[in-house]
Amino acid sequence: MSCLLGIETSCDDTAAAVLRDGAVQSSIVSSQHDIHADYGGVVPELASRNHQRYIAPVVQQALAEAEVSLDALDAVAVTHGPGLPGSLLVGLSYAKALAAGRGLPLVGVNHLAGHLYSTDLAPEPPQRPYVALIVSGGHTMLVHVADTFTHRVLGQTRDDAAGEAFDKVAQLLDLGYPGGPAIDTHAAAGDPSFHDFPRTRLDAFDFSFSGLKTSVLYYLRDLGAERAAVLDAHLADVCASFQQAVVDVLVGALADAVAATGVSTITIAGGVAANSALRAAVHTLAAQRGLSVHLPPMDYCMDNAAMIAHVGALRWARGTAAPATLDIDPRLAL
Ligand code: KG4
Ligand code: ZN
């Protein structure tokens, strides 16, 4: 029996969740997207300030929705890295104060482990071993999971993350921030073969998305005076063509990782795992290769605290509580 509060403030979402005996009782996310939209990306100083404003009400709402009092908690799990220093500090300081004040154990959670094991929150959790594709605004990586917490990074991006590419291309197309959902929506009505954007694959399982972003920039620049007219008629086609290039690279690498490791189970996680073309392509790959595929529920693709509480519970069950000296680690590796 366990009841954990999870807290997540690594980037621009303030989130808290309650997990009881492995089941999510509440998961509250206060998004700052509207605040950062004017700037076309996350402004760290604003993110930190808004976490301070929202952390207490978000935690209170998570407890209220779960109908759990502070007395019922067994532990507090909190993201301590990787992420923006000022953002991480707010969540960790709040969690530490709460844990110290209530005499509760504190469990430090790696944000990437949160994404990696978020698929356990799907109705059918993945059997180990499996290969996971983590695709978010800050990360793009392929991970071999032999067993829980026995995982190995097979490859990762050397420059932009896949979500970052979506956000930057959306900015070029004046689609606002965050750009992934907007591109996904427009692409649904578009022709992915309208323009052939480059599909860059690096050695092993590493990725690079900065060339693709630049190629969209040059494509738009080279349209010259035609740009407005072409985008007027073909915005959906451009979005679909760009999106297809990202999906081809990701799913191609995932397929190769499956072949190299011999697993029969795959998962995708992180904000970009919400992308409809990526989800469809992963299902097609699974059908072709006879693989079992597990995607996190939509609410747990984007940053959330349910995945943090889940990993916290797994760690706590193994007796791993953090010392009071636990600090943030903005570059914490998986
Ligand atoms: O996991 P997440 O919430 O935050 C990070 O840890 O980075 O991921 C956010 C990223 C953003 O780049 C956003 O544009 C992207 O996920 N994203 C999408 C979609 N929904 C969110 N990208 C493509 N298609 C989507 N439907
Ligand atoms: Zn994330």
Coordinates of C-alpha atoms and ligand atoms in Angstrom, one line a residue:
M1 CA 0.0 0.0 0.0
S2 CA 1.4 3.4 -0.9
C3 CA 0.2 6.9 -1.6
L4 CA 2.6 9.3 -3.3
L5 CA 2.5 12.9 -4.3
G6 CA 4.4 13.6 -7.5
I7 CA 5.7 17.1 -8.4
E8 CA 7.0 18.2 -11.8
T9 CA 8.4 21.6 -12.7
S10 CA 11.3 20.9 -15.0
C11 CA 10.2 23.2 -17.9
D12 CA 7.1 25.3 -18.3
D13 CA 4.4 23.1 -16.9
T14 CA 3.6 23.1 -13.2
A15 CA 2.2 19.7 -12.4
A16 CA 1.2 17.6 -9.4
A17 CA -0.4 14.1 -9.2
V18 CA -1.4 11.6 -6.6
L19 CA -0.8 7.9 -7.1
R20 CA -2.3 5.3 -4.8
D21 CA -1.2 1.6 -5.1
G22 CA 0.0 2.3 -8.6
A23 CA -3.3 3.9 -9.8
V24 CA -3.4 7.6 -10.7
Q25 CA -5.9 9.4 -8.5
S26 CA -5.4 12.8 -9.9
S27 CA -3.0 14.5 -12.4
I28 CA -3.1 18.3 -12.6
V29 CA -1.1 20.3 -15.1
S30 CA -1.0 24.1 -15.2
S31 CA 0.3 24.9 -18.6
Q32 CA 2.2 28.2 -19.2
H33 CA 1.9 27.9 -23.0
D34 CA -0.1 31.2 -23.3
I35 CA 2.6 33.0 -21.2
H36 CA 5.5 31.9 -23.4
A37 CA 3.6 32.0 -26.8
D38 CA 4.4 35.7 -27.2
Y39 CA 8.1 34.9 -27.2
G40 CA 8.0 31.8 -29.5
G41 CA 9.5 29.6 -26.8
V42 CA 10.0 29.1 -23.1
V43 CA 11.5 32.1 -21.2
P44 CA 13.3 30.5 -18.2
E45 CA 12.8 33.5 -15.9
L46 CA 9.1 33.7 -16.6
A47 CA 8.7 29.9 -16.2
S48 CA 10.4 30.0 -12.8
R49 CA 8.3 32.9 -11.6
N50 CA 5.1 31.2 -12.7
H51 CA 6.0 27.9 -11.1
Q52 CA 6.3 29.8 -7.8
R53 CA 2.9 31.3 -8.4
Y54 CA 1.1 28.0 -9.3
I55 CA 2.9 25.2 -7.4
A56 CA 0.9 25.5 -4.1
P57 CA -2.6 25.7 -5.8
V58 CA -1.7 22.9 -8.2
V59 CA -0.6 20.6 -5.4
Q60 CA -3.7 21.5 -3.4
Q61 CA -5.9 20.7 -6.4
A62 CA -4.2 17.3 -7.0
L63 CA -4.8 16.4 -3.3
A64 CA -8.4 17.6 -3.4
E65 CA -9.2 15.7 -6.7
A66 CA -7.7 12.6 -5.3
E67 CA -9.6 13.1 -2.0
V68 CA -6.3 12.6 -0.2
S69 CA -5.1 14.6 2.8
L70 CA -1.5 15.3 3.5
D71 CA -1.7 12.9 6.4
A72 CA -2.4 10.0 4.0
L73 CA 0.8 10.6 2.0
D74 CA 3.7 8.0 2.3
A75 CA 6.3 9.9 0.2
V76 CA 6.8 12.9 -2.1
A77 CA 8.4 12.3 -5.5
V78 CA 9.9 15.2 -7.4
T79 CA 11.7 15.8 -10.6
H80 CA 15.3 17.0 -9.9
G81 CA 16.6 17.0 -13.5
P82 CA 17.2 17.4 -16.3
G83 CA 15.6 20.7 -17.0
L84 CA 15.7 24.5 -16.5
P85 CA 17.6 25.3 -13.3
G86 CA 15.2 28.0 -12.1
S87 CA 12.2 25.8 -12.9
L88 CA 13.6 22.6 -11.2
L89 CA 14.5 24.6 -8.1
V90 CA 10.9 25.7 -7.5
G91 CA 9.5 22.1 -7.5
L92 CA 12.4 20.6 -5.5
S93 CA 12.3 23.4 -2.9
Y94 CA 8.6 22.9 -2.5
A95 CA 8.8 19.1 -2.3
K96 CA 11.7 19.3 0.2
A97 CA 9.8 21.7 2.5
L98 CA 6.7 19.6 2.3
A99 CA 8.6 16.4 3.0
A100 CA 10.5 17.9 5.9
G101 CA 7.4 19.6 7.4
R102 CA 5.4 16.3 7.3
G103 CA 8.3 14.0 8.1
L104 CA 7.9 12.2 4.7
P105 CA 10.6 10.5 2.6
L106 CA 11.6 12.5 -0.5
V107 CA 12.2 10.6 -3.8
G108 CA 14.2 12.3 -6.5
V109 CA 13.0 11.4 -10.1
N110 CA 14.8 11.8 -13.4
H111 CA 12.4 13.6 -15.8
L112 CA 13.5 11.3 -18.6
A113 CA 12.8 8.2 -16.5
G114 CA 9.4 9.7 -16.0
H115 CA 8.8 9.8 -19.8
L116 CA 10.5 6.4 -20.3
Y117 CA 8.2 4.6 -17.9
S118 CA 5.1 6.7 -18.6
T119 CA 3.9 3.8 -20.8
D120 CA 3.4 1.7 -17.6
L121 CA 0.4 4.0 -17.1
A122 CA -1.2 2.7 -20.3
P123 CA -4.0 0.2 -19.8
E124 CA -1.6 -2.5 -20.9
P125 CA 1.9 -1.8 -19.6
P126 CA 4.8 -3.0 -21.8
Q127 CA 6.5 -6.3 -20.9
R128 CA 10.3 -6.0 -20.5
P129 CA 12.5 -6.0 -22.5
Y130 CA 11.5 -3.2 -24.9
V131 CA 12.9 -0.4 -27.0
A132 CA 11.5 3.1 -26.2
L133 CA 11.6 6.2 -28.4
I134 CA 11.5 9.3 -26.2
V135 CA 10.6 12.3 -28.2
S136 CA 9.9 15.6 -26.5
G137 CA 10.7 19.3 -26.8
G138 CA 14.1 18.8 -25.1
H139 CA 15.0 15.2 -26.0
T140 CA 15.1 12.6 -28.7
M141 CA 16.5 9.3 -27.7
L142 CA 16.2 5.6 -28.3
V143 CA 16.5 3.5 -25.1
H144 CA 16.8 -0.3 -24.6
V145 CA 15.0 -1.3 -21.4
A146 CA 16.1 -4.7 -20.3
D147 CA 14.2 -4.4 -17.0
T148 CA 12.9 -1.5 -14.9
F149 CA 15.8 0.8 -14.2
T150 CA 18.1 -1.4 -16.2
H151 CA 18.1 0.7 -19.3
R152 CA 20.7 1.8 -21.9
V153 CA 20.6 4.8 -24.2
L154 CA 21.2 3.5 -27.8
G155 CA 21.3 6.9 -29.4
Q156 CA 20.1 10.5 -29.1
T157 CA 20.0 13.8 -30.9
R158 CA 23.2 15.7 -31.5
D159 CA 21.5 19.0 -31.9
D160 CA 17.8 19.9 -31.9
A161 CA 15.2 17.6 -30.4
A162 CA 12.3 16.4 -32.6
G163 CA 9.8 18.6 -30.6
E164 CA 12.1 21.6 -30.9
A165 CA 12.2 21.1 -34.7
F166 CA 8.3 21.1 -34.7
D167 CA 8.4 24.3 -32.6
K168 CA 10.9 26.1 -34.7
V169 CA 9.3 25.1 -38.0
A170 CA 5.9 26.2 -36.6
Q171 CA 7.5 29.5 -35.8
L172 CA 8.8 29.9 -39.4
L173 CA 5.2 29.2 -40.5
D174 CA 3.7 31.6 -38.0
L175 CA 1.7 28.8 -36.3
G176 CA 2.4 29.9 -32.7
Y177 CA 3.9 28.0 -29.7
P178 CA 4.1 25.2 -29.0
G179 CA 4.2 24.2 -32.7
G180 CA 3.8 20.5 -32.6
P181 CA 0.0 20.3 -32.1
A182 CA -0.6 23.0 -34.8
I183 CA 1.6 21.3 -37.4
D184 CA -0.1 18.0 -36.6
T185 CA -3.5 19.5 -37.1
H186 CA -2.6 21.3 -40.4
A187 CA -0.8 18.2 -41.7
A188 CA -3.9 16.0 -41.4
A189 CA -5.3 17.7 -44.5
G190 CA -2.0 17.8 -46.4
D191 CA 0.0 15.7 -48.9
P192 CA 3.2 14.4 -47.3
S193 CA 4.9 14.0 -50.7
F194 CA 4.3 17.7 -51.7
H195 CA 8.0 18.6 -50.9
D196 CA 10.9 16.2 -50.3
F197 CA 12.6 17.5 -47.1
P198 CA 15.8 15.7 -46.1
R199 CA 15.8 12.7 -43.8
T200 CA 19.1 12.8 -41.8
R201 CA 20.3 9.6 -40.2
L202 CA 23.6 9.6 -38.3
D203 CA 25.8 6.7 -37.3
A204 CA 24.4 4.2 -34.8
F205 CA 21.2 5.6 -33.4
D206 CA 22.0 9.2 -33.2
F207 CA 19.7 11.9 -34.6
S208 CA 20.1 15.4 -36.1
F209 CA 17.2 17.7 -36.8
S210 CA 18.8 21.0 -37.3
G211 CA 19.5 20.3 -41.0
L212 CA 15.8 19.6 -41.5
K213 CA 14.8 22.8 -39.8
T214 CA 17.3 24.8 -41.9
S215 CA 16.0 23.1 -45.1
V216 CA 12.5 24.3 -44.3
L217 CA 13.9 27.8 -43.7
Y218 CA 15.7 27.7 -47.1
Y219 CA 12.6 26.3 -48.8
L220 CA 10.5 29.2 -47.5
R221 CA 13.2 31.8 -48.3
D222 CA 13.5 30.4 -51.9
L223 CA 9.8 30.9 -52.5
G224 CA 10.6 34.6 -52.5
A225 CA 7.6 36.7 -53.6
E226 CA 5.5 33.5 -54.0
R227 CA 5.8 32.6 -50.3
A228 CA 2.5 34.0 -49.2
A229 CA 0.5 32.5 -52.1
V230 CA 2.2 29.1 -51.8
L231 CA 1.5 29.0 -48.0
D232 CA -2.0 30.2 -48.6
A233 CA -2.7 27.3 -50.9
H234 CA -0.3 24.7 -49.5
L235 CA 0.3 25.2 -45.7
A236 CA -1.2 21.8 -45.0
D237 CA 1.1 20.2 -47.6
V238 CA 4.2 21.9 -46.2
C239 CA 3.3 20.8 -42.7
A240 CA 2.6 17.2 -43.8
S241 CA 5.9 17.1 -45.8
F242 CA 7.9 18.3 -42.9
Q243 CA 6.1 16.1 -40.4
Q244 CA 6.6 13.0 -42.7
A245 CA 10.4 13.7 -42.8
V246 CA 10.5 13.7 -38.9
V247 CA 8.3 10.6 -38.7
D248 CA 10.4 8.7 -41.3
V249 CA 13.6 9.4 -39.4
L250 CA 12.2 8.4 -36.0
V251 CA 10.4 5.3 -37.2
G252 CA 13.4 4.2 -39.4
A253 CA 15.7 4.4 -36.4
L254 CA 13.2 2.6 -34.1
A255 CA 12.9 -0.2 -36.7
D256 CA 16.7 -0.6 -36.8
A257 CA 16.9 -0.5 -33.0
V258 CA 14.3 -3.3 -32.8
A259 CA 16.4 -5.4 -35.3
A260 CA 19.6 -4.7 -33.4
T261 CA 18.3 -5.6 -30.0
G262 CA 15.8 -8.4 -31.0
V263 CA 13.0 -7.1 -28.8
S264 CA 9.4 -7.7 -29.6
T265 CA 8.0 -4.7 -27.7
I266 CA 8.2 -1.0 -28.5
T267 CA 7.0 2.1 -26.8
I268 CA 7.0 5.8 -27.6
A269 CA 6.8 8.6 -25.0
G270 CA 7.2 12.4 -24.6
G271 CA 5.3 15.3 -26.1
V272 CA 5.9 14.3 -29.7
A273 CA 4.4 10.9 -29.0
A274 CA 1.0 12.7 -29.2
N275 CA 1.7 13.3 -32.9
S276 CA -1.0 11.4 -34.9
A277 CA 1.3 10.6 -37.9
L278 CA 4.0 9.2 -35.6
R279 CA 1.5 7.1 -33.7
A280 CA 0.1 5.8 -36.9
A281 CA 3.5 4.9 -38.3
V282 CA 4.5 3.2 -35.1
H283 CA 1.4 1.1 -35.3
T284 CA 2.1 0.2 -38.9
L285 CA 5.7 -0.8 -38.0
A286 CA 4.4 -3.0 -35.2
A287 CA 1.9 -4.7 -37.5
Q288 CA 4.6 -5.3 -40.2
R289 CA 7.1 -6.8 -37.7
G290 CA 4.6 -8.5 -35.3
L291 CA 5.6 -6.2 -32.4
S292 CA 3.6 -5.3 -29.3
V293 CA 3.3 -1.5 -29.2
H294 CA 2.5 0.6 -26.1
L295 CA 1.8 4.3 -26.1
P296 CA 1.2 6.4 -23.1
P297 CA -2.4 7.8 -22.8
M298 CA -2.5 11.3 -24.4
D299 CA -2.5 13.1 -21.0
Y300 CA 0.8 11.4 -20.1
C301 CA 2.7 12.2 -23.3
M302 CA 3.2 15.8 -22.4
D303 CA 5.0 16.8 -19.2
N304 CA 2.9 15.6 -16.2
A305 CA 3.4 14.6 -12.6
A306 CA 1.7 11.2 -12.8
M307 CA 4.7 9.7 -14.6
I308 CA 6.9 11.3 -11.9
A309 CA 4.8 9.8 -9.1
H310 CA 4.9 6.4 -10.9
V311 CA 8.7 6.4 -11.1
G312 CA 8.9 7.7 -7.6
A313 CA 6.7 4.8 -6.4
L314 CA 9.0 2.3 -8.3
R315 CA 12.1 3.8 -6.7
W316 CA 10.5 4.0 -3.2
A317 CA 9.4 0.4 -3.4
R318 CA 13.1 -0.4 -3.9
G319 CA 13.9 1.6 -0.8
T320 CA 15.5 4.5 -2.7
A321 CA 14.7 7.7 -0.7
A322 CA 16.8 10.8 -1.4
P323 CA 18.9 12.5 1.2
A324 CA 17.9 16.0 2.4
T325 CA 20.8 17.3 0.5
L326 CA 19.2 16.3 -2.9
D327 CA 20.0 19.1 -5.4
I328 CA 18.8 19.9 -8.8
D329 CA 20.9 18.6 -11.7
P330 CA 19.9 20.5 -14.9
R331 CA 21.9 18.0 -17.0
L332 CA 21.0 14.8 -15.3
A333 CA 21.5 11.9 -17.7
L334 CA 19.1 9.0 -18.0
Ligands
KG4_1 O1 7.3 16.2 -23.2 P1 6.9 17.6 -23.4 O2 5.6 18.2 -22.9 O3 8.0 18.6 -22.8 C1 9.4 18.3 -22.8 O4 9.8 17.5 -22.0 O5 10.0 18.8 -23.7 O6 7.0 17.9 -25.0 C2 6.7 19.1 -25.6 C3 7.0 19.0 -27.0 C4 6.9 20.4 -27.8 O7 8.0 20.6 -28.6 C5 5.6 20.2 -28.6 O8 5.6 21.0 -29.8 C6 5.6 18.7 -28.9 O9 6.0 18.1 -27.7 N1 4.3 18.2 -29.3 C7 4.0 17.7 -30.5 C8 2.6 17.4 -30.4 N2 2.1 17.7 -29.2 C9 3.2 18.2 -28.5 N3 4.8 17.5 -31.6 C10 4.2 17.0 -32.6 N4 2.9 16.7 -32.7 C11 2.1 16.8 -31.6 N5 0.8 16.5 -31.7
ZN2 ZN 9.3 16.2 -20.9

